[in-house]
CSV table of C-alpha atoms and ligand atoms in Angstrom, one decimal:
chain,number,residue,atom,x,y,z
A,1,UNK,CA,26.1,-6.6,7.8
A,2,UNK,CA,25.8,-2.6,7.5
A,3,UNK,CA,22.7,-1.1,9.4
A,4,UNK,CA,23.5,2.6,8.3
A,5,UNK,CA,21.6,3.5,5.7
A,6,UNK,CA,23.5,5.9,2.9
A,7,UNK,CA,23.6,9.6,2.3
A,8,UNK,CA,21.0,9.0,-0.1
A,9,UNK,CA,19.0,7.0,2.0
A,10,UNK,CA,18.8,10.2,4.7
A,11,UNK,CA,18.5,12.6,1.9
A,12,UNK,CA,15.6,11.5,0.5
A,13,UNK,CA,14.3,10.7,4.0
A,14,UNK,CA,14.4,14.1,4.7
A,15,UNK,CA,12.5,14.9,1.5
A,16,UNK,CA,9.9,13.2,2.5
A,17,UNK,CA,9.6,14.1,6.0
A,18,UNK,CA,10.0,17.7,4.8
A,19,UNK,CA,6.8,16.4,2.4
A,20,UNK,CA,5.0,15.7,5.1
A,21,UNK,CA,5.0,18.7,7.4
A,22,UNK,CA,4.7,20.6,4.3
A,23,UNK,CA,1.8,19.0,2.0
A,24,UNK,CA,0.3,17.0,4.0
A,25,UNK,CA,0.0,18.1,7.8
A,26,UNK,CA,-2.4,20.5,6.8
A,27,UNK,CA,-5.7,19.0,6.1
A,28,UNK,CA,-5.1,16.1,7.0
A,29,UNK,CA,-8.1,16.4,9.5
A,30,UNK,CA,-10.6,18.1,6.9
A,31,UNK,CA,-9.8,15.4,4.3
A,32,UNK,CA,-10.2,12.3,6.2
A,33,UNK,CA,-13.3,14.2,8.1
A,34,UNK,CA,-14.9,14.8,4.6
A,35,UNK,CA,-13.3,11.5,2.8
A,36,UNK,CA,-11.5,14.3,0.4
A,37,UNK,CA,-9.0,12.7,-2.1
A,38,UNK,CA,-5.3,14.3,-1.6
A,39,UNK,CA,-5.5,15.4,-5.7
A,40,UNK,CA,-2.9,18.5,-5.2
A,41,UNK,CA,-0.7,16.2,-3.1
A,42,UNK,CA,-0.7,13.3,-5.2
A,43,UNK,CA,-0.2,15.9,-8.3
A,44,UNK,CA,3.2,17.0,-5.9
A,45,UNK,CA,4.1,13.7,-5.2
A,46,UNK,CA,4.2,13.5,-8.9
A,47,UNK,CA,6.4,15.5,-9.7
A,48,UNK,CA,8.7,15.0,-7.4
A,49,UNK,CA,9.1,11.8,-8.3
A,50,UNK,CA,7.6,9.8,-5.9
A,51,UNK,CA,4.8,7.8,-7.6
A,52,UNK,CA,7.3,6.0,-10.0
A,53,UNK,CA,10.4,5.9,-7.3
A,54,UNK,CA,11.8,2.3,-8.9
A,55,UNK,CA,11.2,2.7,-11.9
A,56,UNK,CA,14.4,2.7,-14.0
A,57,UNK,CA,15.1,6.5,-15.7
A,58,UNK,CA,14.4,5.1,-19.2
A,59,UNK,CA,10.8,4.7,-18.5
A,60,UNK,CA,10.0,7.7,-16.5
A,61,UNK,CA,11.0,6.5,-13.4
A,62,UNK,CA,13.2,8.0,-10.3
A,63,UNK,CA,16.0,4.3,-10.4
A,64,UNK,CA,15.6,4.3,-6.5
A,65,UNK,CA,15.8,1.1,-4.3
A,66,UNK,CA,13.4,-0.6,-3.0
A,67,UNK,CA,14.7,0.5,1.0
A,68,UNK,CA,14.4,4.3,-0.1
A,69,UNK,CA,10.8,3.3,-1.0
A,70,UNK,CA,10.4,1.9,2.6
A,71,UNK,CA,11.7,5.1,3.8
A,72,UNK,CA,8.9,7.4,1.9
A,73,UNK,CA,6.3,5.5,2.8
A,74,UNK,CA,7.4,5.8,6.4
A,75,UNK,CA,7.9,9.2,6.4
A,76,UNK,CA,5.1,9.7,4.4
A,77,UNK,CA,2.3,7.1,6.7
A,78,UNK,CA,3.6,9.1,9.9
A,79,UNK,CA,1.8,11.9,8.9
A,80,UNK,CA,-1.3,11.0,6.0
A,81,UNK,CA,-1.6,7.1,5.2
A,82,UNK,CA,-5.0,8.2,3.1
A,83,UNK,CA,-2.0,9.7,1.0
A,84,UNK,CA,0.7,6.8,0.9
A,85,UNK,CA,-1.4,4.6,0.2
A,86,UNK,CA,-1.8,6.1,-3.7
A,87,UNK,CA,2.2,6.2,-3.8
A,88,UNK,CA,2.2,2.4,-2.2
A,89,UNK,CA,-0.7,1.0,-5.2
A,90,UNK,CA,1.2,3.0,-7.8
A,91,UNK,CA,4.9,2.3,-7.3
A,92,UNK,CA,4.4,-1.6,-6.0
A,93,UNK,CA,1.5,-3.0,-8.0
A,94,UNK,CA,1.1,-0.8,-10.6
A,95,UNK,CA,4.4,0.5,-12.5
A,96,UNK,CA,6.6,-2.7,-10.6
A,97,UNK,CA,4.3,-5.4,-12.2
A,98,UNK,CA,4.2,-3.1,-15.7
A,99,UNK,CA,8.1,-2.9,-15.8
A,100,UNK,CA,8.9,-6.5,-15.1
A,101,UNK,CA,6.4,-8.2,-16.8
A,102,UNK,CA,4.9,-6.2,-19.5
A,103,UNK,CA,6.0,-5.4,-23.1
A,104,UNK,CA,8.1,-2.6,-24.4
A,105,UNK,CA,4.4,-1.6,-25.9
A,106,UNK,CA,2.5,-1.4,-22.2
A,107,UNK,CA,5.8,0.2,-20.7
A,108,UNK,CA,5.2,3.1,-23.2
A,109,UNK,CA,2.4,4.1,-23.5
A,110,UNK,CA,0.7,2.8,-19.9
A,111,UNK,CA,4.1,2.6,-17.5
A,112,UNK,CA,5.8,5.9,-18.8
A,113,UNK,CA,2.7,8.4,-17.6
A,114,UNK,CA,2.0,6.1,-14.2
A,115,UNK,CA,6.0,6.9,-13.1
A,116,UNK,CA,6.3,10.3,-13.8
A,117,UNK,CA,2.8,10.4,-12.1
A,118,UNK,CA,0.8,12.4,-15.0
A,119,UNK,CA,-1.8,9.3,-14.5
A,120,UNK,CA,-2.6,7.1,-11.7
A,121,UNK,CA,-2.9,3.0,-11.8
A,122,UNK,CA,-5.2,0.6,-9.8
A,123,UNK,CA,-5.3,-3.4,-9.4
A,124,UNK,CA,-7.9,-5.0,-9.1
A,125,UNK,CA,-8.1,-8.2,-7.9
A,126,UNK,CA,-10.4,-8.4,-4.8
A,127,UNK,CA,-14.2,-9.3,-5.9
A,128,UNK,CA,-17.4,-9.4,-3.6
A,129,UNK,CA,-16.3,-13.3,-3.0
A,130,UNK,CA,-13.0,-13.4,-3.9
A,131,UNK,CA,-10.8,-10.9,-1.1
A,132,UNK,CA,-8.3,-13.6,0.9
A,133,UNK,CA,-9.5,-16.9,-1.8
A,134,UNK,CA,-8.2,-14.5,-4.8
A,135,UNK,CA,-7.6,-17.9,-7.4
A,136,UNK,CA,-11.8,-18.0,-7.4
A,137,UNK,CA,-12.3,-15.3,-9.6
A,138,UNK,CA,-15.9,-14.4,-11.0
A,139,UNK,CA,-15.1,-12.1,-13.5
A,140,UNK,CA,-14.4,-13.2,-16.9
A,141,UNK,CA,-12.6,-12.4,-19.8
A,142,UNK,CA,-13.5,-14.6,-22.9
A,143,UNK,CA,-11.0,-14.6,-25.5
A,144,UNK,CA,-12.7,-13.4,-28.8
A,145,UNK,CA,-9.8,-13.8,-31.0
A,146,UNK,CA,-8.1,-9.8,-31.2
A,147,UNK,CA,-9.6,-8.6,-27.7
A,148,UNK,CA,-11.2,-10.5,-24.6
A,149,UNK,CA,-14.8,-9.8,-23.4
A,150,UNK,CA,-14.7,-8.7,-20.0
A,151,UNK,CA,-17.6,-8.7,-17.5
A,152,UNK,CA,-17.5,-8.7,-13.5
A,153,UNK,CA,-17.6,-6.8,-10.5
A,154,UNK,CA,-14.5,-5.9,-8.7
A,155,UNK,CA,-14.6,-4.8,-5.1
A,156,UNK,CA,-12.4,-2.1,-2.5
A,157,UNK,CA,-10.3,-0.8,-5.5
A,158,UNK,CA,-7.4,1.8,-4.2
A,159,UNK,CA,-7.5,4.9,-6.3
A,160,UNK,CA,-11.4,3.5,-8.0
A,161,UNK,CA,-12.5,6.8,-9.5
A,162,UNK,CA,-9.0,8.6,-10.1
A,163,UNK,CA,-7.2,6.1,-11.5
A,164,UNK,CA,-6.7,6.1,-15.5
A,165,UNK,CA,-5.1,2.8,-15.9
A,166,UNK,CA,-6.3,-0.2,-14.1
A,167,UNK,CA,-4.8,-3.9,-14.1
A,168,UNK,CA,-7.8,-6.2,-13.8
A,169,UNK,CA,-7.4,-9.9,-13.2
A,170,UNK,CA,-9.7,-12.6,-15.2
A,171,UNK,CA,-10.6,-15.8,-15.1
A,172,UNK,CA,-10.5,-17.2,-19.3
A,173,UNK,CA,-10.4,-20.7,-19.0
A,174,UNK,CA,-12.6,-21.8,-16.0
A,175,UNK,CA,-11.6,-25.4,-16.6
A,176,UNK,CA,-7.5,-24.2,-15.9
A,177,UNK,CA,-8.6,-22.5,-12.2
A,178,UNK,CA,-5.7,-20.3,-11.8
A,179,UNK,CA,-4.1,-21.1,-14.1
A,180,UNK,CA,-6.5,-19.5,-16.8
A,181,UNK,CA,-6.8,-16.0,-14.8
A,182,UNK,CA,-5.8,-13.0,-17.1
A,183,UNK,CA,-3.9,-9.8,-16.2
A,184,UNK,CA,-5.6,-7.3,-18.3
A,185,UNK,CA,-4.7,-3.2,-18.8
A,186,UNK,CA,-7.9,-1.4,-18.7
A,187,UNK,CA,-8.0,2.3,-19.6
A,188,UNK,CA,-10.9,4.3,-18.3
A,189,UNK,CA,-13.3,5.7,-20.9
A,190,UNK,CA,-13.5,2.1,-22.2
A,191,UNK,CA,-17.3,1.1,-23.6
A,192,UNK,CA,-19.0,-0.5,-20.5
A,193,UNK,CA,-16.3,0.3,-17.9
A,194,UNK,CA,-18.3,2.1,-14.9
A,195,UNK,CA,-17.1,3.3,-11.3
A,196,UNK,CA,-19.6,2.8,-8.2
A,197,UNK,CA,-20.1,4.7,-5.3
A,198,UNK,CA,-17.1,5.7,-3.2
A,199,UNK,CA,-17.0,3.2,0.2
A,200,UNK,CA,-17.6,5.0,3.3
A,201,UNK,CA,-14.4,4.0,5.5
A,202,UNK,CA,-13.3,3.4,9.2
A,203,UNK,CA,-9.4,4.4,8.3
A,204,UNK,CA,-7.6,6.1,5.3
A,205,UNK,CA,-10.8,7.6,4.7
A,206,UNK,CA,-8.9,10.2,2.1
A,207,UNK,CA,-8.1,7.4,-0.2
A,208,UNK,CA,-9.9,6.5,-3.5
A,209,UNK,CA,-12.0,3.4,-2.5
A,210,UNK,CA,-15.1,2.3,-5.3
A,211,UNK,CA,-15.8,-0.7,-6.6
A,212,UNK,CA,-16.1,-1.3,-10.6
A,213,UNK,CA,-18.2,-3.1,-12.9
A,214,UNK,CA,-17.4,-3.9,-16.6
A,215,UNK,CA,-19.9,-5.1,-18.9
A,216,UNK,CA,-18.7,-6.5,-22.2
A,217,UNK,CA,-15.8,-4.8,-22.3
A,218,UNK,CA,-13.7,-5.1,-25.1
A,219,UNK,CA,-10.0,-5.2,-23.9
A,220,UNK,CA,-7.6,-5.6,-27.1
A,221,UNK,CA,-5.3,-8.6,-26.5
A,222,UNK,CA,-1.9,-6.2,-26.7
A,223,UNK,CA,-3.1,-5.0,-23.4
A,224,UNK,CA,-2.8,-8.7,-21.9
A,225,UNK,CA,0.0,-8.7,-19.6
A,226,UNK,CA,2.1,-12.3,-19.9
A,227,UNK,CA,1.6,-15.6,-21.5
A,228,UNK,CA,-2.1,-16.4,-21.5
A,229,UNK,CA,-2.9,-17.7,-18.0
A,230,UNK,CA,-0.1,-15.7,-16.1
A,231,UNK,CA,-2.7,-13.3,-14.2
A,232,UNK,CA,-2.5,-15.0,-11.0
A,233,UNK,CA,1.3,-15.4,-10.5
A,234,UNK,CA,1.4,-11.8,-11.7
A,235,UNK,CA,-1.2,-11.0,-9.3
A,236,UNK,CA,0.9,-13.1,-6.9
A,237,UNK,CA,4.2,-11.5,-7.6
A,238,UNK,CA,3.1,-8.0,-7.5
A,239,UNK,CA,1.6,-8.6,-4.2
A,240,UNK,CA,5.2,-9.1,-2.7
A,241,UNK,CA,6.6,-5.9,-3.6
A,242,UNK,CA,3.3,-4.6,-2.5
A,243,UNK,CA,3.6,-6.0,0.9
A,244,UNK,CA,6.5,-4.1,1.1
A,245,UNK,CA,5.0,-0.7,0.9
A,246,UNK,CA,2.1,-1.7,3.3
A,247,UNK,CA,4.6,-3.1,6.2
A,248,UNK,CA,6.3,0.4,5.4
A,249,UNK,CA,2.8,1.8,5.6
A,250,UNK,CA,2.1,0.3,9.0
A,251,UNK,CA,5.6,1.1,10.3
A,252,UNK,CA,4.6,4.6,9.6
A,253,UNK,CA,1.3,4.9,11.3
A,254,UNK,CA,3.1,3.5,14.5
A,255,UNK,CA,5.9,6.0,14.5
A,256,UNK,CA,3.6,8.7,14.0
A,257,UNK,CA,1.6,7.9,16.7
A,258,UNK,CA,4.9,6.8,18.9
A,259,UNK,CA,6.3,10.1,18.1
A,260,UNK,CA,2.9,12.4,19.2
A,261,UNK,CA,3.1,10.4,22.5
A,262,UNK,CA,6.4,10.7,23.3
A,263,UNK,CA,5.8,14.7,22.6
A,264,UNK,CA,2.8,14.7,24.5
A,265,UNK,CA,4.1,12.4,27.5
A,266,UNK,CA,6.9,15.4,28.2
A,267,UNK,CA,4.3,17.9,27.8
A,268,UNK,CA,1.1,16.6,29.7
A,269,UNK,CA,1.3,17.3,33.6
A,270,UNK,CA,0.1,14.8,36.1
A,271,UNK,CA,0.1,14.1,39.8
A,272,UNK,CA,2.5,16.9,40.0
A,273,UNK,CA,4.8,15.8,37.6
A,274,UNK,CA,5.0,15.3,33.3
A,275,UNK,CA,3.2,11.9,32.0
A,276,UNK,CA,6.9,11.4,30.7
A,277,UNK,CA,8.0,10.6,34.8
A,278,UNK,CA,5.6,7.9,34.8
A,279,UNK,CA,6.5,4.2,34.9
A,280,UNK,CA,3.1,3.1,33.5
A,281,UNK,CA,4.3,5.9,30.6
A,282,UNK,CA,7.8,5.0,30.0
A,283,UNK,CA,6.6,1.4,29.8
A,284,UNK,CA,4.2,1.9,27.3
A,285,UNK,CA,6.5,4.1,25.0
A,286,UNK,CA,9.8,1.5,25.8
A,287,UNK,CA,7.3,-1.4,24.4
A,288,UNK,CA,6.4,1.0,21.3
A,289,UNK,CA,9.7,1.8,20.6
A,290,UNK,CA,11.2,-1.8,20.6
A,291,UNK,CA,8.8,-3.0,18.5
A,292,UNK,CA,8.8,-0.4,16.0
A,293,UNK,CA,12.5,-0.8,15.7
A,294,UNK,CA,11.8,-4.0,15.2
A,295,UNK,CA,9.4,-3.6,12.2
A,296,UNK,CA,11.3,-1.2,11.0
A,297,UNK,CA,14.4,-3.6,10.4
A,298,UNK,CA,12.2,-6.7,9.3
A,299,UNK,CA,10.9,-3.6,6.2
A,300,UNK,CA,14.2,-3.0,5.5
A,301,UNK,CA,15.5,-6.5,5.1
A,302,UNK,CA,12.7,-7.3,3.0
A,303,UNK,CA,13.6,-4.4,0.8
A,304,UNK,CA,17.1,-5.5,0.8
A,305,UNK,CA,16.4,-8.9,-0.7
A,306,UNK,CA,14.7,-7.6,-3.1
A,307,UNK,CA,17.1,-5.3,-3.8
A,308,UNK,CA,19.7,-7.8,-4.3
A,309,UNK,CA,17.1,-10.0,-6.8
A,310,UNK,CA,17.3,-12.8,-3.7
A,311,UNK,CA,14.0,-13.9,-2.8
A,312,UNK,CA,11.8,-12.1,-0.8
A,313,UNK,CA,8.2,-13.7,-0.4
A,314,UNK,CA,8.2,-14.6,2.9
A,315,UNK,CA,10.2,-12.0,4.2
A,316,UNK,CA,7.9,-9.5,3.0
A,317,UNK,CA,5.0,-11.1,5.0
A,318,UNK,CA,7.0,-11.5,8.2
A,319,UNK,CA,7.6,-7.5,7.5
A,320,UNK,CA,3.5,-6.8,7.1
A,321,UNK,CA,2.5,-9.2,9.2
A,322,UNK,CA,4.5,-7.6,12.5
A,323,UNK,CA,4.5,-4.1,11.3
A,324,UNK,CA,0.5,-4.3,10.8
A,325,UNK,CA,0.3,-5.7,13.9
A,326,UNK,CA,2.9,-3.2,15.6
A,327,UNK,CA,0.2,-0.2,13.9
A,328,UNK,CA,-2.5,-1.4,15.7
A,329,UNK,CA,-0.9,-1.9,19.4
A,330,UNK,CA,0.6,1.2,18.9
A,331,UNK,CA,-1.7,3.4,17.7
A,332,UNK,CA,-4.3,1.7,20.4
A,333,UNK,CA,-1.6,2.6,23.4
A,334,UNK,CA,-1.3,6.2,22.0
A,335,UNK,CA,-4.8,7.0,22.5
A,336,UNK,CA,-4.8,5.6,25.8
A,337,UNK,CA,-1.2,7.7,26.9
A,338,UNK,CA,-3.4,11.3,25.3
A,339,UNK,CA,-6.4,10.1,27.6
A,340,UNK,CA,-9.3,12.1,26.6
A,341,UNK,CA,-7.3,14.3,24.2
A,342,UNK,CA,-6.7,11.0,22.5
A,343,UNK,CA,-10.4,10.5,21.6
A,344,UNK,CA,-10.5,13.4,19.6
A,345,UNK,CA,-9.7,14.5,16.1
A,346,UNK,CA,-7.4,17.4,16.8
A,347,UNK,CA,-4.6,15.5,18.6
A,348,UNK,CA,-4.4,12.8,15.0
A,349,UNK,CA,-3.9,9.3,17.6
A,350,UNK,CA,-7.5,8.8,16.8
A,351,UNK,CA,-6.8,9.1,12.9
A,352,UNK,CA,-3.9,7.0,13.2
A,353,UNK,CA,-5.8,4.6,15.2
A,354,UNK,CA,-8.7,4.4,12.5
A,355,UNK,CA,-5.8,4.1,9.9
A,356,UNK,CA,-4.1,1.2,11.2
A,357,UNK,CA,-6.9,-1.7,10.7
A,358,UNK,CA,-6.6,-1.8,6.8
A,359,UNK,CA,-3.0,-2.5,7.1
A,360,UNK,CA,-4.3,-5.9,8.8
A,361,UNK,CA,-6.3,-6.0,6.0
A,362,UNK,CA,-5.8,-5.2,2.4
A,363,UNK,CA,-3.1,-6.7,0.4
A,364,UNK,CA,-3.4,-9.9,2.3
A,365,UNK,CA,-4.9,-10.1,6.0
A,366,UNK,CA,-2.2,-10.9,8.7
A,367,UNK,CA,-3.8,-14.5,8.6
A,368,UNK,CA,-2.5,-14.9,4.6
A,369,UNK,CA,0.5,-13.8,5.8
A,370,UNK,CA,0.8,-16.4,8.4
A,371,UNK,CA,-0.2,-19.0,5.4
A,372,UNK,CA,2.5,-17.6,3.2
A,373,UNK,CA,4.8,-18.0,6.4
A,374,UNK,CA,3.9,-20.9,7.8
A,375,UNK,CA,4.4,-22.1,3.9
A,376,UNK,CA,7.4,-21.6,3.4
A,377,UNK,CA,8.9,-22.8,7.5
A,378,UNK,CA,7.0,-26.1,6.0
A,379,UNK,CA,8.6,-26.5,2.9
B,1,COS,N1,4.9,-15.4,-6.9
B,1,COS,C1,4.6,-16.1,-8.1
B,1,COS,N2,3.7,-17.1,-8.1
B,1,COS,C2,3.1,-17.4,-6.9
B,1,COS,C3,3.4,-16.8,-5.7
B,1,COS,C4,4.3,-15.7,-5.8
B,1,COS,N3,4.6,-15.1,-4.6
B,1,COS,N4,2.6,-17.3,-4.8
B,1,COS,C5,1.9,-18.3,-5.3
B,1,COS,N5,2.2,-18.4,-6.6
B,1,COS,C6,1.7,-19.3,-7.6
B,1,COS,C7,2.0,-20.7,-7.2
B,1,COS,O1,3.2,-21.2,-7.7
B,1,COS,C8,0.8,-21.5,-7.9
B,1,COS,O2,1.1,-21.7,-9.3
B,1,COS,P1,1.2,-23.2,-9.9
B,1,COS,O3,0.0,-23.9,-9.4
B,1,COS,O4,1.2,-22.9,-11.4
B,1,COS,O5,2.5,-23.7,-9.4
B,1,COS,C9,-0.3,-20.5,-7.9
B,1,COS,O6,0.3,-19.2,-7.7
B,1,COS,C10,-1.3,-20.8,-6.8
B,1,COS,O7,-0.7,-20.8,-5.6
B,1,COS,P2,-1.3,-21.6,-4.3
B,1,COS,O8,-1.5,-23.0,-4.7
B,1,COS,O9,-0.3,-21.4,-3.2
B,1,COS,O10,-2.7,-20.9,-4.1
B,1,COS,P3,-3.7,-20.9,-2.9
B,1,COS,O11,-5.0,-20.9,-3.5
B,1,COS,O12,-3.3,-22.0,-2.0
B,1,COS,O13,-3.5,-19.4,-2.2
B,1,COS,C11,-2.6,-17.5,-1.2
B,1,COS,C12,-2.4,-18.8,-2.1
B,1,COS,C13,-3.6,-17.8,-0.1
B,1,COS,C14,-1.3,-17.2,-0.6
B,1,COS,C15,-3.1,-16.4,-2.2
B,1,COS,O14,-4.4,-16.7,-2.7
B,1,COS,C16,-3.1,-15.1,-1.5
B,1,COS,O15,-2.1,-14.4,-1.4
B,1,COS,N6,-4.3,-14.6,-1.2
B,1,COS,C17,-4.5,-13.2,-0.7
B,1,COS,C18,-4.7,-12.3,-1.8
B,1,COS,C19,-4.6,-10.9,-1.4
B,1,COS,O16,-3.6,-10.5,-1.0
B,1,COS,N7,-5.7,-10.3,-1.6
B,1,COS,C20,-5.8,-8.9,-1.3
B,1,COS,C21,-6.2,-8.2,-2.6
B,1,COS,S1,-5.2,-7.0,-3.1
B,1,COS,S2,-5.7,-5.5,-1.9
């Protein structure tokens, strides 16, 4: 058992937090105020390497582990989670899925300019009636011998309108259920590919959020990723990792918000005395700490197994279902400790607040992860 993590581990730790003060601390107000995607941010994040951090070298990529990963999107959620969620969809369920499943073809010319972050990917799996059910899938892709036909509507897409290269899931063969769902690389510009409106969001209002609507599509077969009928266990597999960087996500939006109160309770005076003398206080912050601590070690092991190629399903869930969970109490005590400073923009609790509920949400709601728990307890 070793719970320190390695000079590496802090040193890129320190990058990122650095990041954060530096990039993204200032405007984070304006651009979730005016739902303004971080461009010049993400362009940084680029090219520092964190949009493809574990991808190997040979590909692009930064070769990191899967615990540094945790780490940035800590570091990075504690500050602007409309941000980290572009470096969560692109490392985990973008460039992850290309580089372990695709073909030496797809890792060229699609994974090579998603890692080094000169483009930026989307999945899209989540449909107007297929979010939490995601094997009943209304969009099609017919096979028409060289490329498949593609028509459908696909819902809540991360990165909608600024992405360049989108995995899109497909049902082929009805008759198979999920078992005839495609995994399809779509390239924007492609005849009959359009972007809707941007959604108008509670939380991570920066972020990229349209849905998408193909009509007749044609996707050429090479950009099929798998064996025909592997889209949903690819969907299904990529989701793990990306559970990963959402726990991490959540973990980051509660010590963000633990942090401004604990600055705030030494600051703020009250009955003669700072909030930080307070037992009601120093309850509220021991409760935050302990579980944050908590969340932050069930990230990590999850990262760790999958690290070490052991598996890491339910793990991951246990890490996004607490974590998500952990965002939301905190982040709901930390406006309380600011009081009516809490309620307003300029002190970010509020933000963090608003930020918190998707990690309940996307990527599997905290009741999927209690089915993918409960699972595997069962087995
Ligand atoms: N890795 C690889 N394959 C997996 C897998 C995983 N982690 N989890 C499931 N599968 C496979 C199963 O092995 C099964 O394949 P076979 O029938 O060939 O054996 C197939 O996927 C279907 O699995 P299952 O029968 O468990 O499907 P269910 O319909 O019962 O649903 C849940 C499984 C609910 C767990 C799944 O639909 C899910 O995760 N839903 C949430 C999706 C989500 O996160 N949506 C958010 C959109 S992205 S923001």
């Amino acid at each position: 058992m070793q719970f320190e993590l390695t000079e590496e581990h802090l040193l890129i730790r320190q990058a990122a937090r650095d990041f954060a003060q530096t990039e993204l601390k200032p405007g984070v107000i304006e651009r979730d105020e005016h739902q303004k995607f971080p461009a010049e941010q993400v362009k940084k994040l680029g090219e520092l390497g964190f949009l493809g951090m574990m991808v190997s070298p040979q590909y692009g990529g930064s070769g990191m582990d899967a615990i540094s990963y945790s780490i940035v999107m800590e570091e990075l959620s504690k500050v602007d989670a409309s941000t980290s969620v572009v470096v969560s969809v692109n490392n985990s369920l973008v460039c992850y899925g290309l580089e372990k499943y695709g073909t030496e073809a797809q890792k060229q010319k699609f994974l090579v300019p998603l890692a080094q972050g000169e483009k930026i990917g989307a999945f899209c799996l989540s449909e107007p009636e297929a979010g939490s059910d995601a094997t009943s899938q209304h969009t099609t892709a017919i096979d028409m011998g060289d490329h498949y036909l593609l028509n459908g509507t696909k819902n809540w897409i991360t990165n909608g309108s600024t992405a360049s290269t989108y995995i899109v899931m497909a049902q082929t063969d009805a008759s198979k259920k999920h078992r005839g769902i495609n995994a399809l690389i779509v390239e924007k510009g492609m005849e009959g590919f359009t972007v809707g409106p941007k959604e108008n969001k509670l939380g991570i209002r920066g972020s990229d959020t349209h849905s998408l609507m193909f009509t007749d599509v044609k996707v050429p077969k090479e950009n099929r990723i798998g064996e025909d009928g592997f889209g949903f266990k690819f969907a299904m597999a990529t989701l793990e990792g990306g559970r990963i960087g959402i726990a991490s996500q959540a973990l980051g939006i509660a010590s963000g918000a633990y942090e401004l109160s604990v600055q705030y309770a030494k600051e703020r005076k009250a009955f003669g005395k700072t909030l930080a003398d307070l037992q009601a206080i120093q309850f509220k912050l021991a409760d935050m700490a302990t579980e944050i601590e908590a969340a932050r070690l069930l990230c990590y092991r999850a990262a760790w197994l999958k690290d070490n190629g052991l598996p890491y399903a339910q793990a991951a869930s246990m890490a996004k279902l607490f974590a998500s969970e952990t965002a939301m109490r905190t982040t709901v005590e930390a406006v309380q400790i600011h009081g009516g400073y809490g309620f307003v923009k300029e002190y970010h609790v509020e933000r963090l607040m608003r930020d918190a509920k998707i990690t309940q949400i996307y990527e599997g709601t905290s009741e999927i992860q209690r089915i993918v728990i409960s699972r595997e307890v069962l087995k």
